[in-house]
Tab-separated table of C-alpha atoms in Angstrom:
chain	number	residue	atom	x	y	z
A	1	MET	CA	72.744	-133.480	-23.884
A	2	VAL	CA	71.260	-130.056	-24.177
A	3	TRP	CA	68.078	-131.258	-22.511
A	4	LEU	CA	70.081	-132.640	-19.608
A	5	ARG	CA	71.728	-129.260	-19.092
A	6	ALA	CA	68.362	-127.558	-19.285
A	7	ALA	CA	66.928	-129.992	-16.759
A	8	TRP	CA	69.835	-129.345	-14.386
A	9	ALA	CA	69.392	-125.614	-14.771
A	10	LEU	CA	65.654	-125.824	-14.120
A	11	LEU	CA	66.206	-128.066	-11.102
A	12	GLY	CA	68.944	-125.817	-9.786
A	13	GLY	CA	66.934	-122.685	-10.347
A	14	THR	CA	63.793	-124.013	-8.752
A	15	SER	CA	65.703	-125.431	-5.767
A	16	ALA	CA	67.444	-122.136	-5.176
A	17	TYR	CA	64.147	-120.321	-5.226
A	18	ALA	CA	62.475	-122.850	-2.935
A	19	LEU	CA	65.281	-122.396	-0.416
A	20	MET	CA	65.109	-118.647	-0.591
A	21	GLU	CA	61.316	-118.651	-0.320
A	22	ASN	CA	61.462	-120.731	2.811
A	23	GLU	CA	64.112	-118.556	4.390
A	24	GLN	CA	62.359	-115.363	3.597
A	25	LYS	CA	58.704	-116.104	4.335
A	26	VAL	CA	58.994	-114.507	7.770
A	27	VAL	CA	60.953	-111.478	6.592
A	28	GLN	CA	58.551	-110.845	3.734
A	29	LYS	CA	55.462	-110.594	5.949
A	30	GLU	CA	57.207	-108.281	8.383
A	31	LEU	CA	58.174	-105.608	5.845
A	32	LEU	CA	56.228	-102.363	6.166
A	33	ARG	CA	55.624	-101.193	2.611
A	34	PRO	CA	55.439	-97.594	1.341
A	35	PRO	CA	51.962	-96.055	1.036
A	36	GLY	CA	49.851	-97.125	-1.911
A	37	ALA	CA	51.562	-100.486	-2.177
A	38	LEU	CA	49.693	-103.284	-3.945
A	39	GLU	CA	48.867	-106.270	-1.754
A	40	GLU	CA	52.071	-108.118	-0.923
A	41	GLU	CA	52.034	-110.921	-3.530
A	42	GLN	CA	51.286	-108.457	-6.309
A	43	PHE	CA	53.748	-105.984	-4.881
A	44	VAL	CA	56.774	-108.296	-5.009
A	45	GLY	CA	55.643	-109.350	-8.466
A	46	THR	CA	55.315	-105.837	-9.849
A	47	CYS	CA	58.084	-103.880	-8.122
A	48	ILE	CA	61.031	-103.479	-10.486
A	49	ARG	CA	63.393	-102.739	-7.564
A	50	CYS	CA	64.593	-99.461	-9.029
A	51	GLY	CA	64.594	-97.460	-5.799
A	52	ARG	CA	63.114	-94.307	-7.310
A	53	CYS	CA	60.695	-94.180	-4.368
A	54	GLU	CA	63.637	-94.339	-1.951
A	55	ARG	CA	65.271	-91.350	-3.629
A	56	ASP	CA	62.125	-89.276	-4.094
A	57	CYS	CA	60.937	-89.644	-0.489
A	58	PRO	CA	61.643	-86.202	1.030
A	59	HIS	CA	62.024	-87.673	4.519
A	60	GLN	CA	64.287	-90.601	3.575
A	61	SER	CA	61.762	-92.904	5.204
A	62	ILE	CA	61.966	-95.553	2.511
A	63	LYS	CA	64.781	-98.088	2.590
A	64	MET	CA	65.701	-100.727	0.037
A	65	ALA	CA	65.993	-104.325	1.199
A	66	THR	CA	69.555	-105.102	0.101
A	67	ASP	CA	69.703	-107.298	3.170
A	68	VAL	CA	66.983	-109.594	1.892
A	69	VAL	CA	67.595	-112.600	-0.342
A	70	GLY	CA	64.520	-114.122	-1.916
A	71	ARG	CA	61.396	-112.776	-3.597
A	72	ALA	CA	61.418	-109.567	-1.538
A	73	ALA	CA	65.069	-108.878	-2.416
A	74	GLY	CA	65.721	-105.251	-3.263
A	75	THR	CA	62.170	-104.071	-2.535
A	76	PRO	CA	61.353	-100.851	-0.634
A	77	TYR	CA	60.225	-100.875	2.987
A	78	ILE	CA	59.898	-98.584	5.979
A	79	VAL	CA	61.227	-98.952	9.514
A	80	ALA	CA	58.632	-97.029	11.509
A	81	ARG	CA	60.637	-96.826	14.711
A	82	GLU	CA	63.533	-95.112	12.879
A	83	ASN	CA	61.813	-93.013	10.259
A	84	PRO	CA	58.055	-93.420	9.678
A	85	CYS	CA	56.067	-92.414	6.631
A	86	GLN	CA	54.976	-88.785	6.909
A	87	LEU	CA	51.954	-89.173	4.638
A	88	CYS	CA	53.029	-86.376	2.280
A	89	GLY	CA	49.961	-85.006	0.562
A	90	ASP	CA	51.417	-85.463	-2.927
A	91	PHE	CA	53.028	-88.848	-2.187
A	92	PRO	CA	56.169	-88.406	-4.328
A	93	CYS	CA	56.978	-92.078	-3.813
A	94	VAL	CA	53.777	-93.077	-5.599
A	95	ALA	CA	54.233	-90.395	-8.264
A	96	THR	CA	57.701	-91.657	-9.198
A	97	CYS	CA	56.970	-95.382	-9.163
A	98	PRO	CA	57.127	-96.473	-12.836
A	99	SER	CA	55.809	-100.003	-12.373
A	100	GLY	CA	52.549	-99.321	-10.562
A	101	ALA	CA	53.707	-101.265	-7.498
A	102	LEU	CA	52.688	-98.127	-5.609
A	103	GLN	CA	49.175	-97.102	-6.591
A	104	PRO	CA	47.780	-93.526	-6.551
A	105	ILE	CA	46.145	-92.444	-3.310
A	106	ARG	CA	43.006	-90.328	-3.364
A	107	LYS	CA	42.451	-90.095	0.381
A	108	ASN	CA	44.334	-91.287	3.443
A	109	GLN	CA	41.758	-94.014	3.972
A	110	ASP	CA	43.059	-95.662	0.773
A	111	ILE	CA	46.326	-96.390	2.537
A	112	HIS	CA	46.809	-99.821	4.058
A	113	MET	CA	50.392	-100.055	5.195
A	114	GLY	CA	49.485	-101.789	8.420
A	115	THR	CA	47.817	-101.250	11.763
A	116	ALA	CA	49.222	-99.866	14.981
A	117	VAL	CA	48.922	-102.174	17.983
A	118	ILE	CA	49.252	-100.987	21.566
A	119	ASN	CA	51.028	-103.161	24.099
A	120	GLU	CA	48.780	-102.646	27.111
A	121	GLN	CA	51.415	-104.068	29.456
A	122	THR	CA	54.059	-101.503	28.628
A	123	CYS	CA	52.085	-98.452	27.519
A	124	LEU	CA	52.583	-95.695	30.111
A	125	SER	CA	49.029	-94.398	29.772
A	126	TRP	CA	47.605	-97.870	30.217
A	127	LYS	CA	49.677	-98.268	33.367
A	128	GLY	CA	47.996	-95.236	34.885
A	129	MET	CA	50.645	-92.634	34.126
A	130	ARG	CA	50.082	-89.696	31.776
A	131	CYS	CA	51.563	-89.860	28.258
A	132	GLU	CA	49.248	-89.812	25.206
A	133	ILE	CA	52.138	-88.830	22.934
A	134	CYS	CA	51.067	-91.285	20.240
A	135	TYR	CA	47.570	-89.779	20.283
A	136	ARG	CA	48.953	-86.251	19.905
A	137	LYS	CA	51.385	-87.176	17.135
A	138	CYS	CA	48.938	-89.249	15.132
A	139	PRO	CA	48.127	-87.469	11.829
A	140	LEU	CA	44.634	-88.945	12.104
A	141	ILE	CA	44.095	-87.774	15.674
A	142	ASP	CA	40.778	-88.860	17.238
A	143	LYS	CA	40.199	-91.144	14.294
A	144	ALA	CA	43.088	-93.633	14.167
A	145	ILE	CA	44.031	-93.124	17.806
A	146	PHE	CA	41.463	-91.917	20.296
A	147	LEU	CA	41.501	-91.644	24.073
A	148	GLU	CA	39.334	-93.486	26.518
A	149	ILE	CA	39.045	-91.510	29.748
A	150	LEU	CA	38.597	-93.580	32.892
A	151	HIS	CA	38.864	-93.159	36.605
A	152	ASN	CA	42.255	-94.331	37.902
A	153	GLU	CA	41.253	-97.124	40.294
A	154	LYS	CA	44.787	-97.462	41.708
A	155	THR	CA	45.075	-93.896	42.983
A	156	ASP	CA	41.354	-93.331	43.242
A	157	TYR	CA	42.100	-89.701	42.507
A	158	HIS	CA	43.409	-89.284	38.948
A	159	ALA	CA	42.058	-89.993	35.502
A	160	GLU	CA	43.530	-92.419	32.979
A	161	PHE	CA	43.764	-91.431	29.363
A	162	ARG	CA	44.064	-94.730	27.555
A	163	PRO	CA	44.913	-94.589	23.851
A	164	HIS	CA	43.066	-96.960	21.548
A	165	VAL	CA	43.732	-97.717	17.917
A	166	ASN	CA	40.802	-97.852	15.557
A	167	PRO	CA	41.965	-100.433	12.995
A	168	GLU	CA	39.408	-99.129	10.500
A	169	GLU	CA	41.061	-95.708	10.456
A	170	CYS	CA	44.714	-96.448	11.178
A	171	VAL	CA	46.754	-96.386	7.972
A	172	GLY	CA	49.956	-97.747	9.500
A	173	CYS	CA	52.253	-94.774	8.905
A	174	GLY	CA	54.189	-95.473	12.103
A	175	ILE	CA	54.447	-91.919	13.390
A	176	CYS	CA	53.081	-93.177	16.692
A	177	GLU	CA	55.707	-95.916	16.907
A	178	LYS	CA	58.487	-93.396	16.382
A	179	ALA	CA	57.051	-91.033	18.989
A	180	CYS	CA	56.503	-93.554	21.742
A	181	PRO	CA	58.862	-92.707	24.651
A	182	VAL	CA	59.054	-96.284	25.919
A	183	GLN	CA	62.395	-97.817	24.928
A	184	ASN	CA	60.787	-100.869	23.353
A	185	ALA	CA	57.900	-98.987	21.741
A	186	ALA	CA	54.559	-99.701	23.392
A	187	ILE	CA	52.782	-98.974	20.129
A	188	LYS	CA	54.006	-100.689	16.984
A	189	VAL	CA	52.755	-100.948	13.448
A	190	GLN	CA	51.902	-104.469	12.419
A	191	PRO	CA	52.434	-104.588	8.640
A	192	ARG	CA	49.339	-105.678	6.741
A	193	LYS	CA	49.004	-109.410	6.378
A	194	GLU	CA	48.115	-109.417	2.694
B	1	MET	CA	95.170	-92.893	-32.038
B	2	LYS	CA	95.781	-96.580	-31.531
B	3	ARG	CA	93.353	-97.320	-28.721
B	4	MET	CA	90.776	-94.656	-29.392
B	5	TRP	CA	87.819	-97.010	-29.050
B	6	SER	CA	88.999	-98.326	-25.685
B	7	LEU	CA	89.506	-94.817	-24.371
B	8	ILE	CA	86.037	-93.705	-25.429
B	9	ARG	CA	84.512	-96.919	-24.116
B	10	HIS	CA	86.167	-96.629	-20.700
B	11	LEU	CA	85.059	-93.004	-20.485
B	12	VAL	CA	81.493	-94.076	-21.226
B	13	GLN	CA	81.711	-96.843	-18.589
B	14	ILE	CA	82.895	-94.341	-15.995
B	15	ALA	CA	80.287	-91.817	-17.084
B	16	VAL	CA	77.445	-94.336	-16.762
B	17	LEU	CA	78.585	-95.464	-13.325
B	18	SER	CA	79.057	-91.851	-12.206
B	19	LEU	CA	75.650	-90.863	-13.541
B	20	PHE	CA	73.870	-93.640	-11.676
B	21	LEU	CA	75.825	-93.038	-8.483
B	22	SER	CA	75.374	-89.264	-8.703
B	23	SER	CA	72.226	-89.309	-6.543
B	24	LEU	CA	74.478	-90.148	-3.595
B	25	THR	CA	75.537	-86.497	-3.676
B	26	GLY	CA	71.974	-85.314	-3.118
B	27	TRP	CA	71.400	-84.263	-6.720
B	28	HIS	CA	68.432	-86.213	-8.044
B	29	GLY	CA	68.715	-85.556	-11.749
B	30	VAL	CA	69.345	-89.280	-12.238
B	31	ILE	CA	67.688	-91.724	-9.855
B	32	GLY	CA	67.028	-95.432	-9.904
B	33	THR	CA	69.065	-98.350	-11.175
B	34	LEU	CA	69.544	-99.926	-14.591
B	35	SER	CA	66.316	-101.894	-14.121
B	36	ALA	CA	64.341	-98.650	-14.075
B	37	SER	CA	65.398	-95.049	-13.691
B	38	ARG	CA	64.501	-91.415	-14.206
B	39	VAL	CA	67.242	-89.768	-16.225
B	40	PHE	CA	66.778	-86.010	-16.536
B	41	GLY	CA	63.032	-86.420	-16.240
B	42	ILE	CA	62.723	-89.314	-18.681
B	43	SER	CA	61.648	-92.734	-17.406
B	44	LEU	CA	63.876	-95.504	-18.743
B	45	ALA	CA	63.686	-99.214	-17.998
B	46	ASP	CA	65.408	-102.489	-18.775
B	47	PRO	CA	63.212	-104.190	-21.401
B	48	PHE	CA	64.116	-107.638	-20.081
B	49	ALA	CA	63.054	-106.671	-16.542
B	50	VAL	CA	59.793	-105.334	-17.925
B	51	LEU	CA	59.309	-108.559	-19.875
B	52	GLN	CA	59.700	-110.526	-16.646
B	53	ILE	CA	57.030	-108.358	-15.000
B	54	VAL	CA	54.729	-108.941	-17.953
B	55	PHE	CA	55.185	-112.697	-17.525
B	56	ALA	CA	54.762	-112.417	-13.747
B	57	GLN	CA	51.740	-110.125	-13.534
B	58	HIS	CA	50.266	-110.251	-17.049
B	59	ARG	CA	50.132	-106.483	-17.210
B	60	VAL	CA	52.451	-103.498	-17.313
B	61	THR	CA	52.059	-99.736	-16.873
B	62	SER	CA	52.367	-97.521	-19.938
B	63	THR	CA	55.185	-95.702	-18.114
B	64	LEU	CA	57.208	-98.891	-17.897
B	65	GLY	CA	56.211	-99.926	-21.395
B	66	PHE	CA	57.526	-96.747	-23.006
B	67	ALA	CA	60.508	-96.637	-20.661
B	68	ALA	CA	61.509	-100.072	-21.950
B	69	LEU	CA	60.716	-99.226	-25.558
B	70	TRP	CA	63.244	-96.389	-25.748
B	71	ILE	CA	65.951	-98.661	-24.379
B	72	LEU	CA	64.992	-101.501	-26.698
B	73	LEU	CA	65.175	-99.177	-29.717
B	74	ALA	CA	68.477	-97.722	-28.547
B	75	TYR	CA	70.124	-101.121	-28.216
B	76	TRP	CA	68.626	-102.369	-31.448
B	77	ILE	CA	70.334	-99.429	-33.179
B	78	LEU	CA	73.541	-99.803	-31.188
B	79	GLY	CA	74.119	-103.497	-31.753
B	80	GLY	CA	72.545	-105.289	-28.807
B	81	ARG	CA	75.315	-106.485	-26.513
B	82	THR	CA	76.870	-103.050	-26.713
B	83	PHE	CA	75.115	-102.813	-23.358
B	84	CYS	CA	77.532	-105.411	-22.029
B	85	GLY	CA	80.661	-103.769	-23.381
B	86	TRP	CA	79.842	-100.136	-22.717
B	87	ILE	CA	77.199	-99.832	-20.002
B	88	CYS	CA	76.936	-102.858	-17.720
B	89	PRO	CA	78.534	-102.060	-14.333
B	90	VAL	CA	79.237	-105.741	-13.740
B	91	ASN	CA	81.355	-105.762	-16.885
B	92	THR	CA	83.102	-102.610	-15.638
B	93	LEU	CA	83.822	-104.473	-12.398
B	94	LEU	CA	84.963	-107.705	-14.057
B	95	GLU	CA	87.267	-106.226	-16.716
B	96	PRO	CA	90.055	-105.421	-14.234
B	97	ILE	CA	89.773	-108.967	-12.895
B	98	ASP	CA	90.490	-110.203	-16.418
B	99	TYR	CA	93.867	-108.492	-16.166
B	100	LEU	CA	94.610	-110.372	-12.965
B	101	ARG	CA	93.781	-113.604	-14.741
B	102	GLU	CA	96.512	-112.944	-17.277
B	103	ARG	CA	99.051	-113.053	-14.477
B	104	PHE	CA	97.997	-116.423	-13.093
B	105	ASN	CA	97.085	-119.609	-14.899
B	106	LEU	CA	93.551	-120.141	-13.603
B	107	PRO	CA	90.920	-122.661	-14.694
B	108	ASP	CA	88.504	-121.671	-17.405
B	109	VAL	CA	85.499	-123.962	-17.625
B	110	ASN	CA	83.366	-123.769	-20.736
B	111	LEU	CA	79.692	-123.901	-19.775
B	112	GLY	CA	78.484	-123.543	-23.356
B	113	VAL	CA	77.482	-120.310	-25.083
B	114	ARG	CA	73.964	-121.633	-25.643
B	115	THR	CA	73.375	-122.067	-21.896
B	116	LYS	CA	72.435	-118.431	-21.391
B	117	TYR	CA	69.474	-118.852	-23.732
B	118	TRP	CA	68.247	-121.667	-21.527
B	119	VAL	CA	68.658	-119.369	-18.528
B	120	LEU	CA	66.627	-116.747	-20.383
B	121	VAL	CA	63.815	-119.214	-21.031
B	122	ILE	CA	63.899	-120.568	-17.480
B	123	VAL	CA	63.812	-117.043	-16.065
B	124	LEU	CA	60.658	-116.312	-18.060
B	125	ILE	CA	59.068	-119.617	-17.031
B	126	LEU	CA	59.944	-119.002	-13.380
B	127	SER	CA	58.577	-115.467	-13.649
B	128	LEU	CA	55.315	-116.927	-14.914
B	129	ILE	CA	55.080	-119.622	-12.234
B	130	LEU	CA	56.341	-117.661	-9.233
B	131	GLU	CA	54.655	-114.430	-10.339
B	132	ILE	CA	57.780	-112.389	-9.625
B	133	PRO	CA	60.422	-110.935	-11.981
B	134	ALA	CA	62.652	-113.976	-11.456
B	135	PHE	CA	65.980	-112.606	-12.657
B	136	GLU	CA	65.653	-109.204	-10.992
B	137	VAL	CA	65.863	-110.718	-7.514
B	138	ILE	CA	69.232	-112.370	-8.244
B	139	SER	CA	70.650	-110.195	-11.012
B	140	PRO	CA	74.208	-109.140	-10.144
B	141	ILE	CA	73.629	-105.987	-12.185
B	142	GLY	CA	70.732	-104.988	-9.940
B	143	ILE	CA	72.394	-106.217	-6.764
B	144	LEU	CA	75.623	-104.331	-7.456
B	145	LEU	CA	73.943	-100.984	-8.101
B	146	ARG	CA	71.436	-101.377	-5.275
B	147	ASN	CA	74.212	-102.128	-2.782
B	148	LEU	CA	76.200	-99.126	-3.995
B	149	LEU	CA	73.199	-96.781	-3.998
B	150	TYR	CA	71.027	-97.977	-1.143
B	151	GLY	CA	73.483	-99.398	1.341
B	152	PHE	CA	75.389	-102.653	1.507
B	153	GLY	CA	73.462	-105.695	2.664
B	154	LEU	CA	73.577	-109.468	2.656
B	155	SER	CA	72.926	-109.589	-1.084
B	156	ILE	CA	76.484	-108.334	-1.723
B	157	ILE	CA	77.432	-111.995	-1.222
B	158	PHE	CA	76.124	-112.611	-4.750
B	159	ILE	CA	78.759	-110.192	-6.072
B	160	VAL	CA	81.496	-111.800	-3.999
B	161	ILE	CA	80.504	-115.235	-5.340
B	162	LEU	CA	80.420	-113.834	-8.873
B	163	ILE	CA	83.913	-112.382	-8.569
B	164	GLY	CA	85.150	-115.648	-7.098
B	165	PHE	CA	83.513	-117.598	-9.921
B	166	GLU	CA	84.923	-115.289	-12.586
B	167	SER	CA	88.454	-115.367	-11.257
B	168	THR	CA	88.784	-119.018	-10.323
B	169	VAL	CA	86.262	-121.084	-12.255
B	170	SER	CA	85.416	-119.580	-15.613
B	171	ARG	CA	86.829	-116.515	-17.332
B	172	ARG	CA	83.912	-114.112	-17.942
B	173	GLY	CA	81.835	-117.225	-17.328
B	174	PHE	CA	78.766	-115.324	-16.234
B	175	CYS	CA	78.787	-113.013	-19.246
B	176	ARG	CA	79.623	-115.710	-21.770
B	177	TYR	CA	77.504	-118.599	-20.550
B	178	LEU	CA	74.921	-117.544	-17.966
B	179	CYS	CA	73.653	-113.972	-18.166
B	180	PRO	CA	70.074	-113.956	-19.499
B	181	LEU	CA	70.239	-110.187	-20.016
B	182	GLY	CA	73.259	-110.728	-22.260
B	183	ALA	CA	71.298	-113.414	-24.091
B	184	PHE	CA	68.384	-111.015	-24.492
B	185	TYR	CA	70.514	-108.214	-25.890
B	186	GLY	CA	72.383	-110.765	-27.947
B	187	LEU	CA	69.169	-111.665	-29.750
B	188	ILE	CA	68.493	-107.961	-30.339
B	189	GLY	CA	72.041	-107.619	-31.652
B	190	ARG	CA	71.483	-110.249	-34.317
B	191	ILE	CA	68.907	-108.025	-36.016
B	192	SER	CA	70.760	-104.772	-35.397
B	193	PRO	CA	71.982	-102.619	-38.263
B	194	LEU	CA	75.268	-102.168	-36.395
B	195	GLN	CA	77.556	-105.164	-36.896
B	196	VAL	CA	81.288	-105.935	-36.841
B	197	ARG	CA	82.713	-107.141	-40.140
B	198	LEU	CA	85.792	-109.298	-40.664
B	199	GLN	CA	87.364	-109.052	-44.126
B	200	ALA	CA	88.493	-112.657	-44.572
B	201	LYS	CA	90.669	-111.787	-47.591
B	202	SER	CA	92.745	-109.362	-45.497
B	203	CYS	CA	93.021	-111.621	-42.452
B	204	ILE	CA	96.551	-112.973	-41.859
B	205	HIS	CA	95.392	-115.353	-39.096
B	206	CYS	CA	97.701	-113.898	-36.481
B	207	GLY	CA	95.168	-114.768	-33.746
B	208	GLN	CA	95.536	-111.489	-31.894
B	209	CYS	CA	91.846	-110.688	-32.155
B	210	THR	CA	90.796	-113.905	-30.438
B	211	ALA	CA	93.552	-113.492	-27.850
B	212	VAL	CA	92.356	-110.038	-26.859
B	213	CYS	CA	88.598	-110.766	-27.022
B	214	PRO	CA	87.017	-110.798	-23.542
B	215	MET	CA	84.364	-113.194	-24.768
B	216	GLY	CA	86.853	-115.826	-25.934
B	217	GLU	CA	86.595	-117.617	-29.271
B	218	ALA	CA	82.838	-117.381	-29.745
B	219	PRO	CA	82.410	-113.925	-31.336
B	220	LEU	CA	85.147	-114.336	-33.956
B	221	GLN	CA	85.096	-118.067	-34.653
B	222	LYS	CA	82.619	-118.221	-37.537
B	223	ALA	CA	84.108	-115.126	-39.176
B	224	LEU	CA	87.650	-116.516	-38.945
B	225	GLU	CA	86.481	-119.806	-40.444
B	226	GLU	CA	84.916	-117.745	-43.230
B	227	LYS	CA	81.462	-119.129	-42.405
B	228	SER	CA	80.212	-115.568	-41.882
B	229	PRO	CA	81.387	-112.121	-42.971
B	230	ARG	CA	80.499	-110.794	-39.537
B	231	LEU	CA	81.222	-111.439	-35.900
B	232	ASP	CA	78.580	-113.314	-33.920
B	233	ALA	CA	76.407	-110.449	-32.702
B	234	SER	CA	74.985	-112.457	-29.812
B	235	GLU	CA	78.443	-113.039	-28.352
B	236	CYS	CA	80.286	-109.857	-29.320
B	237	ILE	CA	80.054	-107.113	-26.698
B	238	LYS	CA	81.321	-104.440	-29.130
B	239	CYS	CA	84.321	-103.575	-26.968
B	240	ALA	CA	86.326	-102.920	-30.176
B	241	LYS	CA	89.511	-104.503	-28.809
B	242	CYS	CA	89.811	-106.684	-31.898
B	243	ILE	CA	89.248	-103.679	-34.162
B	244	GLU	CA	92.081	-101.855	-32.405
B	245	ILE	CA	94.539	-104.741	-32.363
B	246	CYS	CA	94.134	-106.154	-35.883
B	247	PRO	CA	97.419	-105.297	-37.620
B	248	VAL	CA	95.794	-105.315	-41.079
B	249	LYS	CA	92.582	-103.553	-40.108
B	250	ALA	CA	90.534	-106.501	-41.291
B	251	ILE	CA	87.915	-105.961	-38.558
B	252	GLN	CA	85.708	-102.903	-38.836
B	253	PRO	CA	82.324	-101.793	-37.568
B	254	GLU	CA	79.702	-101.658	-40.244
B	255	ILE	CA	76.230	-100.230	-40.527
B	256	ILE	CA	74.108	-102.507	-42.666
B	257	GLY	CA	72.762	-100.652	-45.639
B	258	ILE	CA	75.302	-97.872	-45.461
B	259	GLN	CA	78.763	-99.403	-45.337
B	260	SER	CA	78.153	-102.969	-46.418
B	261	GLN	CA	79.270	-102.238	-49.962
B	262	LYS	CA	82.859	-101.386	-48.950
B	263	PRO	CA	85.378	-102.622	-51.561
B	264	GLU	CA	87.626	-105.416	-50.350
B	265	GLN	CA	91.138	-104.316	-49.415
B	266	THR	CA	94.183	-106.448	-49.906
B	267	ILE	CA	97.352	-105.766	-47.965
B	268	ASP	CA	100.708	-105.768	-49.733
B	269	LEU	CA	103.029	-107.653	-47.406
B	270	LYS	CA	106.235	-106.739	-49.202
């Protein structure tokens, strides 16, 4: 009798998880994690969902996923377009994390939150107008975002200053995404795949 | 004072909730949730949550290890499921609902007091297989505090379902039959020096203790049947309601090694 109950519980538990997993696979990959985060599988396995990082972030950039049901439930994430990571030198989020889900950062190059991607169809600079705000705002100016200067073929008179993202240097903070003046941001951070 | 224990206990419940919600004011002396927190500079953590992480990732930081150790020691000293009766915010939420239940005659399904130990085992197995802390993602304790602290989200549905379950299906059903954290602290409580003793010789079998107990018959049953001098530590949440209500003071807290040699009292009923 007891074994039957246990079997039901195991079946029920596993089914519930399978359902939640399936539902949440998309959401999980799209979450931009705080700096220093372990790779995603390890992150959701290590994070104790305490929210100390959310509280200790001086810019309130970190949010807790109370909207998510599944393995990423209650984990911290960042919405770049609203409030990007400011790459504080002392990384209080990492310092406060008790579980090691956020690992110490020695240099900015250690950070792998994601990579910014420019939409060449909507970017003002790419369309021949002058903008370059993302380039100017980027904390890793000339490294993560650099400008390619070309002759404007359409006007045959002006120069184009096309921003490019160097995926080797971009840490994925999202400051560019927040700064972009286009309503549907022409530069967005793609959260890291792993 | 007749209900001294209840007064102190409710004050502690309010204090704990206030302390954990205090960061909403901007003061960050206490941050985090019951799974892990920083309380006046000290890192504290739920030992069961840490255990799940150990099963999931096969490693744990020393910060989390010590944070859990202090809590484990504290609850070992304090009787284990004292967490449930004095600290747990879900209990604080569900106690008023118990009062509503007294008004209406609602169903009360018994899911078996052993079931929560199976949940505990399954949680650890699932943590191992899925490599995540399996209870933390669905724990109503975590979900409640996270929704209160970090903004309400879809996960609040778990709390709504819990309240619905508690009021209409099974009285304190989650706490009595399902909560693996309760099971965990219950096991700690069995080896705690703090126990609740029932003097069988004084007992007049009025039944008021069982009637008032939020955990039903389970904590007092063996003691009332004289199969044990003490209440079942893995079921008793140390709310002290039975201690307060016993007309002959047959139920008393005891600290093993210090008070266990108390002389038996007989009550003169003339």
